Structures are given as structure tokens and as C-alpha cells.
Short mmCIF file of N, CA, C and O in Angstrom, two decimals:
data_model
loop_
_atom_site.label_atom_id
_atom_site.label_comp_id
_atom_site.label_asym_id
_atom_site.label_seq_id
_atom_site.Cartn_x
_atom_site.Cartn_y
_atom_site.Cartn_z
N UNK A 1 4.49 12.26 12.82
CA UNK A 1 4.17 10.86 12.68
C UNK A 1 4.71 10.39 11.33
O UNK A 1 4.43 10.98 10.31
N UNK A 2 5.50 9.31 11.33
CA UNK A 2 6.06 8.83 10.06
C UNK A 2 5.00 8.20 9.17
O UNK A 2 3.99 7.68 9.63
N UNK A 3 5.28 8.27 7.88
CA UNK A 3 4.37 7.69 6.89
C UNK A 3 5.21 7.07 5.79
O UNK A 3 6.42 7.26 5.71
N UNK A 4 4.54 6.31 4.94
CA UNK A 4 5.22 5.74 3.78
C UNK A 4 4.39 6.02 2.54
O UNK A 4 3.15 6.05 2.59
N UNK A 5 5.08 6.22 1.43
CA UNK A 5 4.44 6.48 0.15
C UNK A 5 4.82 5.34 -0.77
O UNK A 5 5.99 5.01 -0.94
N UNK A 6 3.80 4.72 -1.36
CA UNK A 6 4.05 3.59 -2.25
C UNK A 6 2.99 3.57 -3.34
O UNK A 6 1.95 4.20 -3.24
N UNK A 7 3.28 2.84 -4.40
CA UNK A 7 2.33 2.69 -5.50
C UNK A 7 1.51 1.43 -5.27
O UNK A 7 2.04 0.39 -4.87
N UNK A 8 0.21 1.54 -5.53
CA UNK A 8 -0.67 0.39 -5.33
C UNK A 8 -0.32 -0.74 -6.30
O UNK A 8 0.05 -0.51 -7.44
N UNK A 9 -0.45 -1.94 -5.81
CA UNK A 9 -0.26 -3.11 -6.66
C UNK A 9 -1.62 -3.74 -6.93
O UNK A 9 -2.58 -3.49 -6.22
N UNK A 10 -1.68 -4.56 -7.95
CA UNK A 10 -2.96 -5.20 -8.22
C UNK A 10 -3.09 -6.47 -7.41
O UNK A 10 -2.09 -7.13 -7.09
N UNK A 11 -4.29 -6.81 -7.06
CA UNK A 11 -4.56 -8.00 -6.26
C UNK A 11 -4.32 -9.25 -7.09
O UNK A 11 -4.31 -9.21 -8.31
N UNK A 12 -4.18 -10.36 -6.43
CA UNK A 12 -4.02 -11.63 -7.12
C UNK A 12 -5.29 -12.02 -7.86
O UNK A 12 -5.25 -12.72 -8.86
N UNK A 13 -6.44 -11.55 -7.37
CA UNK A 13 -7.72 -11.88 -8.00
C UNK A 13 -8.13 -10.87 -9.05
O UNK A 13 -9.22 -10.92 -9.57
N UNK A 14 -7.27 -9.91 -9.33
CA UNK A 14 -7.60 -8.83 -10.25
C UNK A 14 -6.88 -9.06 -11.57
O UNK A 14 -5.67 -9.25 -11.60
N UNK A 15 -7.62 -9.05 -12.66
CA UNK A 15 -6.99 -9.27 -13.95
C UNK A 15 -6.67 -7.96 -14.66
O UNK A 15 -5.75 -7.89 -15.45
N UNK A 16 -7.41 -6.92 -14.38
CA UNK A 16 -7.18 -5.63 -15.02
C UNK A 16 -6.15 -4.80 -14.30
O UNK A 16 -5.53 -5.21 -13.33
N UNK A 17 -5.94 -3.59 -14.81
CA UNK A 17 -4.93 -2.70 -14.23
C UNK A 17 -5.57 -1.45 -13.62
O UNK A 17 -4.93 -0.41 -13.53
N UNK A 18 -6.81 -1.54 -13.18
CA UNK A 18 -7.50 -0.39 -12.61
C UNK A 18 -6.87 0.00 -11.28
O UNK A 18 -6.54 -0.85 -10.46
N UNK A 19 -6.69 1.28 -11.07
CA UNK A 19 -6.16 1.87 -9.83
C UNK A 19 -4.73 1.44 -9.51
O UNK A 19 -4.30 1.59 -8.37
N UNK A 20 -3.99 0.90 -10.47
CA UNK A 20 -2.61 0.52 -10.19
C UNK A 20 -1.65 1.68 -10.42
O UNK A 20 -0.47 1.56 -10.08
N UNK A 21 -2.13 2.79 -10.98
CA UNK A 21 -1.26 3.93 -11.19
C UNK A 21 -1.37 4.96 -10.07
O UNK A 21 -0.72 5.99 -10.10
N UNK A 22 -2.14 4.67 -9.03
CA UNK A 22 -2.31 5.58 -7.91
C UNK A 22 -1.19 5.38 -6.89
O UNK A 22 -0.66 4.29 -6.74
N UNK A 23 -0.87 6.45 -6.18
CA UNK A 23 0.11 6.41 -5.11
C UNK A 23 -0.61 6.62 -3.79
O UNK A 23 -1.56 7.37 -3.70
N UNK A 24 -0.16 5.94 -2.75
CA UNK A 24 -0.82 5.94 -1.45
C UNK A 24 0.13 6.48 -0.39
O UNK A 24 1.30 6.10 -0.34
N UNK A 25 -0.39 7.38 0.45
CA UNK A 25 0.33 7.82 1.64
C UNK A 25 -0.35 7.16 2.82
O UNK A 25 -1.53 7.37 3.05
N UNK A 26 0.40 6.33 3.52
CA UNK A 26 -0.16 5.54 4.62
C UNK A 26 0.66 5.80 5.88
O UNK A 26 1.88 5.71 5.86
N UNK A 27 -0.01 6.14 6.97
CA UNK A 27 0.67 6.42 8.23
C UNK A 27 1.05 5.11 8.91
O UNK A 27 0.31 4.13 8.88
N UNK A 28 2.23 5.11 9.55
CA UNK A 28 2.68 3.93 10.28
C UNK A 28 2.07 3.94 11.68
O UNK A 28 1.68 4.98 12.19
N UNK A 29 2.03 2.79 12.31
CA UNK A 29 1.45 2.68 13.65
C UNK A 29 2.38 3.32 14.67
O UNK A 29 3.59 3.11 14.64
N UNK A 30 1.82 4.10 15.56
CA UNK A 30 2.62 4.72 16.61
C UNK A 30 2.47 3.97 17.93
O UNK A 30 3.26 4.19 18.85
N UNK A 31 1.49 3.12 18.05
CA UNK A 31 1.26 2.34 19.26
C UNK A 31 1.13 0.86 18.90
O UNK A 31 0.74 0.51 17.80
N UNK A 32 1.43 0.04 19.86
CA UNK A 32 1.25 -1.40 19.66
C UNK A 32 -0.23 -1.76 19.79
O UNK A 32 -0.97 -1.12 20.54
N UNK A 33 -0.64 -2.75 19.06
CA UNK A 33 -2.03 -3.21 19.17
C UNK A 33 -2.20 -4.04 20.44
O UNK A 33 -1.25 -4.65 20.93
N UNK A 34 -3.42 -4.09 20.94
CA UNK A 34 -3.70 -4.85 22.14
C UNK A 34 -4.94 -5.71 21.91
O UNK A 34 -5.76 -5.40 21.06
N UNK A 35 -5.05 -6.77 22.66
CA UNK A 35 -6.20 -7.67 22.54
C UNK A 35 -7.28 -7.23 23.53
O UNK A 35 -7.00 -6.99 24.70
N UNK A 36 -8.51 -7.15 23.05
CA UNK A 36 -9.63 -6.82 23.91
C UNK A 36 -9.89 -8.00 24.84
O UNK A 36 -10.01 -9.13 24.38
N UNK A 37 -9.97 -7.76 26.16
CA UNK A 37 -10.13 -8.90 27.07
C UNK A 37 -11.47 -9.62 26.95
O UNK A 37 -11.56 -10.82 27.21
N UNK A 38 -12.52 -8.91 26.52
CA UNK A 38 -13.83 -9.53 26.46
C UNK A 38 -14.03 -10.32 25.16
O UNK A 38 -14.39 -11.50 25.19
N UNK A 39 -13.79 -9.68 24.02
CA UNK A 39 -14.07 -10.31 22.74
C UNK A 39 -12.84 -10.96 22.10
O UNK A 39 -12.96 -11.81 21.24
N UNK A 40 -11.64 -10.50 22.49
CA UNK A 40 -10.43 -11.07 21.91
C UNK A 40 -10.02 -10.39 20.62
O UNK A 40 -9.06 -10.81 19.98
N UNK A 41 -10.72 -9.34 20.20
CA UNK A 41 -10.36 -8.61 18.99
C UNK A 41 -9.14 -7.74 19.26
O UNK A 41 -8.92 -7.29 20.38
N UNK A 42 -8.36 -7.50 18.23
CA UNK A 42 -7.22 -6.60 18.39
C UNK A 42 -7.69 -5.18 18.12
O UNK A 42 -8.51 -4.93 17.25
N UNK A 43 -7.14 -4.27 18.89
CA UNK A 43 -7.52 -2.88 18.74
C UNK A 43 -6.35 -1.97 19.03
O UNK A 43 -5.28 -2.40 19.44
N UNK A 44 -6.55 -0.69 18.79
CA UNK A 44 -5.53 0.31 19.02
C UNK A 44 -6.20 1.66 19.21
O UNK A 44 -7.28 1.91 18.68
N UNK A 45 -5.56 2.52 19.97
CA UNK A 45 -6.06 3.87 20.16
C UNK A 45 -5.52 4.81 19.08
O UNK A 45 -5.87 5.98 19.05
N UNK A 46 -4.69 4.28 18.20
CA UNK A 46 -4.08 5.08 17.14
C UNK A 46 -5.03 5.16 15.95
O UNK A 46 -5.25 4.17 15.24
N UNK A 47 -5.60 6.34 15.71
CA UNK A 47 -6.53 6.48 14.59
C UNK A 47 -5.83 6.86 13.29
O UNK A 47 -6.40 6.69 12.22
N UNK A 48 -4.60 7.34 13.36
CA UNK A 48 -3.87 7.72 12.14
C UNK A 48 -3.52 6.51 11.29
O UNK A 48 -3.38 6.63 10.08
N UNK A 49 -3.37 5.34 11.91
CA UNK A 49 -3.00 4.16 11.13
C UNK A 49 -4.14 3.70 10.21
O UNK A 49 -3.92 2.88 9.33
N UNK A 50 -5.33 4.23 10.41
CA UNK A 50 -6.46 3.87 9.56
C UNK A 50 -6.57 4.76 8.33
O UNK A 50 -7.38 4.50 7.44
N UNK A 51 -5.76 5.81 8.27
CA UNK A 51 -5.86 6.80 7.19
C UNK A 51 -4.99 6.39 6.02
O UNK A 51 -3.79 6.15 6.17
N UNK A 52 -5.59 6.29 4.83
CA UNK A 52 -4.89 6.05 3.57
C UNK A 52 -5.30 7.13 2.60
O UNK A 52 -6.49 7.23 2.25
N UNK A 53 -4.35 7.93 2.15
CA UNK A 53 -4.63 8.99 1.19
C UNK A 53 -4.09 8.57 -0.17
O UNK A 53 -2.95 8.12 -0.27
N UNK A 54 -4.89 8.73 -1.22
CA UNK A 54 -4.45 8.37 -2.56
C UNK A 54 -4.16 9.63 -3.36
O UNK A 54 -4.84 10.65 -3.21
N UNK A 55 -3.15 9.53 -4.21
CA UNK A 55 -2.70 10.65 -5.04
C UNK A 55 -2.48 10.16 -6.47
O UNK A 55 -2.15 8.99 -6.67
N UNK A 56 -2.60 11.05 -7.44
CA UNK A 56 -2.39 10.62 -8.83
C UNK A 56 -0.93 10.39 -9.19
O UNK A 56 -0.63 9.69 -10.15
N UNK A 57 0.01 10.99 -8.43
CA UNK A 57 1.42 10.83 -8.76
C UNK A 57 2.25 10.81 -7.49
O UNK A 57 1.80 11.21 -6.41
N UNK A 58 3.50 10.36 -7.64
CA UNK A 58 4.41 10.32 -6.51
C UNK A 58 4.76 11.73 -6.05
O UNK A 58 4.87 12.00 -4.85
N UNK A 59 4.92 12.64 -7.01
CA UNK A 59 5.27 14.02 -6.67
C UNK A 59 4.16 14.70 -5.87
O UNK A 59 4.44 15.49 -4.96
N UNK A 60 2.92 14.41 -6.19
CA UNK A 60 1.79 14.99 -5.45
C UNK A 60 1.77 14.48 -4.02
O UNK A 60 1.51 15.25 -3.08
N UNK A 61 2.08 13.21 -3.82
CA UNK A 61 2.11 12.64 -2.47
C UNK A 61 3.25 13.23 -1.66
O UNK A 61 3.10 13.56 -0.48
N UNK A 62 4.43 13.41 -2.30
CA UNK A 62 5.57 14.00 -1.61
C UNK A 62 5.30 15.46 -1.27
O UNK A 62 5.67 15.93 -0.18
N UNK A 63 4.65 16.18 -2.16
CA UNK A 63 4.33 17.59 -1.91
C UNK A 63 3.36 17.73 -0.74
O UNK A 63 3.49 18.64 0.09
N UNK A 64 2.38 16.83 -0.65
CA UNK A 64 1.43 16.85 0.46
C UNK A 64 2.15 16.60 1.78
O UNK A 64 1.90 17.27 2.78
N UNK A 65 3.05 15.62 1.78
CA UNK A 65 3.79 15.30 3.00
C UNK A 65 4.67 16.47 3.44
O UNK A 65 4.76 16.79 4.63
N UNK A 66 5.31 17.13 2.49
CA UNK A 66 6.15 18.28 2.83
C UNK A 66 5.32 19.45 3.31
O UNK A 66 5.73 20.17 4.23
N UNK A 67 4.17 19.66 2.72
CA UNK A 67 3.31 20.79 3.10
C UNK A 67 2.84 20.67 4.54
O UNK A 67 2.78 21.67 5.26
N UNK A 68 2.51 19.47 4.97
CA UNK A 68 1.99 19.27 6.32
C UNK A 68 3.03 18.75 7.30
O UNK A 68 2.70 18.35 8.42
N UNK A 69 4.31 18.72 6.91
CA UNK A 69 5.38 18.33 7.82
C UNK A 69 5.37 16.88 8.22
O UNK A 69 5.72 16.53 9.34
N UNK A 70 4.99 16.01 7.31
CA UNK A 70 4.94 14.57 7.58
C UNK A 70 6.25 13.95 7.09
O UNK A 70 6.64 14.14 5.94
N UNK A 71 6.92 13.24 7.96
CA UNK A 71 8.15 12.54 7.58
C UNK A 71 7.76 11.29 6.80
O UNK A 71 7.29 10.31 7.38
N UNK A 72 7.93 11.33 5.49
CA UNK A 72 7.48 10.22 4.65
C UNK A 72 8.66 9.58 3.93
O UNK A 72 9.57 10.26 3.48
N UNK A 73 8.61 8.26 3.85
CA UNK A 73 9.59 7.49 3.09
C UNK A 73 8.91 7.01 1.82
O UNK A 73 7.79 6.52 1.85
N UNK A 74 9.60 7.14 0.69
CA UNK A 74 9.06 6.70 -0.60
C UNK A 74 9.62 5.33 -0.90
O UNK A 74 10.84 5.13 -0.92
N UNK A 75 8.74 4.37 -1.11
CA UNK A 75 9.13 3.01 -1.49
C UNK A 75 9.07 2.90 -3.01
O UNK A 75 8.02 3.16 -3.61
N UNK A 76 10.18 2.54 -3.60
CA UNK A 76 10.25 2.42 -5.06
C UNK A 76 9.39 1.25 -5.53
O UNK A 76 9.28 0.22 -4.85
N UNK A 77 8.81 1.41 -6.69
CA UNK A 77 8.01 0.35 -7.28
C UNK A 77 8.93 -0.67 -7.94
O UNK A 77 9.79 -0.30 -8.73
N UNK A 78 8.80 -1.95 -7.60
CA UNK A 78 9.67 -2.94 -8.23
C UNK A 78 9.34 -3.08 -9.72
O UNK A 78 8.19 -2.87 -10.13
N UNK A 79 10.33 -3.40 -10.53
CA UNK A 79 10.05 -3.55 -11.97
C UNK A 79 9.12 -4.73 -12.23
O UNK A 79 9.19 -5.76 -11.55
N UNK A 80 8.27 -4.57 -13.21
CA UNK A 80 7.32 -5.63 -13.55
C UNK A 80 8.01 -6.64 -14.47
O UNK A 80 8.61 -6.28 -15.48
N UNK A 81 7.93 -7.90 -14.08
CA UNK A 81 8.52 -8.97 -14.87
C UNK A 81 7.41 -9.86 -15.40
O UNK A 81 6.55 -10.29 -14.63
N UNK A 82 7.45 -10.15 -16.66
CA UNK A 82 6.47 -11.04 -17.26
C UNK A 82 7.04 -12.45 -17.30
O UNK A 82 8.19 -12.67 -17.70
N UNK A 83 6.26 -13.40 -16.87
CA UNK A 83 6.65 -14.80 -16.95
C UNK A 83 5.91 -15.40 -18.13
O UNK A 83 4.75 -15.79 -18.02
N UNK A 84 6.58 -15.43 -19.25
CA UNK A 84 5.96 -15.96 -20.46
C UNK A 84 5.97 -17.48 -20.39
O UNK A 84 7.02 -18.11 -20.24
N UNK A 85 4.80 -18.05 -20.50
CA UNK A 85 4.67 -19.49 -20.36
C UNK A 85 3.56 -19.97 -21.29
O UNK A 85 2.53 -19.32 -21.43
N UNK A 86 3.79 -21.08 -21.89
CA UNK A 86 2.81 -21.68 -22.78
C UNK A 86 2.17 -22.88 -22.09
O UNK A 86 2.74 -23.48 -21.17
N UNK A 87 1.00 -23.24 -22.54
CA UNK A 87 0.30 -24.39 -21.97
C UNK A 87 1.09 -25.67 -22.20
O UNK A 87 1.09 -26.57 -21.36
N UNK A 88 1.81 -25.74 -23.30
CA UNK A 88 2.59 -26.94 -23.61
C UNK A 88 3.73 -27.16 -22.62
O UNK A 88 4.23 -28.28 -22.48
N UNK A 89 4.16 -26.10 -21.92
CA UNK A 89 5.25 -26.26 -20.94
C UNK A 89 4.83 -27.14 -19.77
O UNK A 89 5.71 -27.67 -19.07
N UNK A 90 3.55 -27.32 -19.51
CA UNK A 90 3.08 -28.17 -18.43
C UNK A 90 3.39 -29.65 -18.69
O UNK A 90 3.36 -30.46 -17.77
N UNK A 91 3.64 -30.02 -19.93
CA UNK A 91 3.82 -31.42 -20.30
C UNK A 91 5.25 -31.75 -20.67
O UNK A 91 5.50 -32.76 -21.28
N UNK A 92 6.20 -30.92 -20.29
CA UNK A 92 7.60 -31.22 -20.59
C UNK A 92 8.18 -32.14 -19.57
O UNK A 92 7.86 -32.21 -18.46
#
């Protein structure tokens, strides 16, 4: 079952940097989701897509995937760009 390895990003509502240095191994969906005819909720029989494993480093996540024979793709972390802006820029 294919998986992807990526670094967690911080939420838009998060001001701190807690848990942003963790790496996540997340399994991709192997089945399409379906709508429940009674309630209308979406569901799937695929339980692996609910599994998220966290690791302290990218190398640890790759080692875990290799140990258990998981075909994993590593997504590079985009560079962080700071948008320096002053309050006075709103009135230009």
C-alpha cells in the first residue's frame, strides 16, 4: 500500500511552532469513498487511510517504511518565506 512522508505544517490559527518539526507517514486511499444511502455520510472500507504515524525525523520515517516494505514517497518541505510588513503599509 503506498504512503507519503511529509513534515507537518502549522495551522493558520496556530501562532507557535509546536509539533512542526515532526514527520508524518500517511497511507493513501486504496478504495474510493461512497455515500451511505441512509444518512448521506461518506465512508470507506479502507482502514489504512485513517492511520497517521509520526516520527521525529525524515530518516526515521523512511527507515520504518523500508523495514515494513511500504512504498513511500517523501514530499520535500517548501522553504519558509517571511512576508515582512509594517502597519504603515496599510495606508500607502
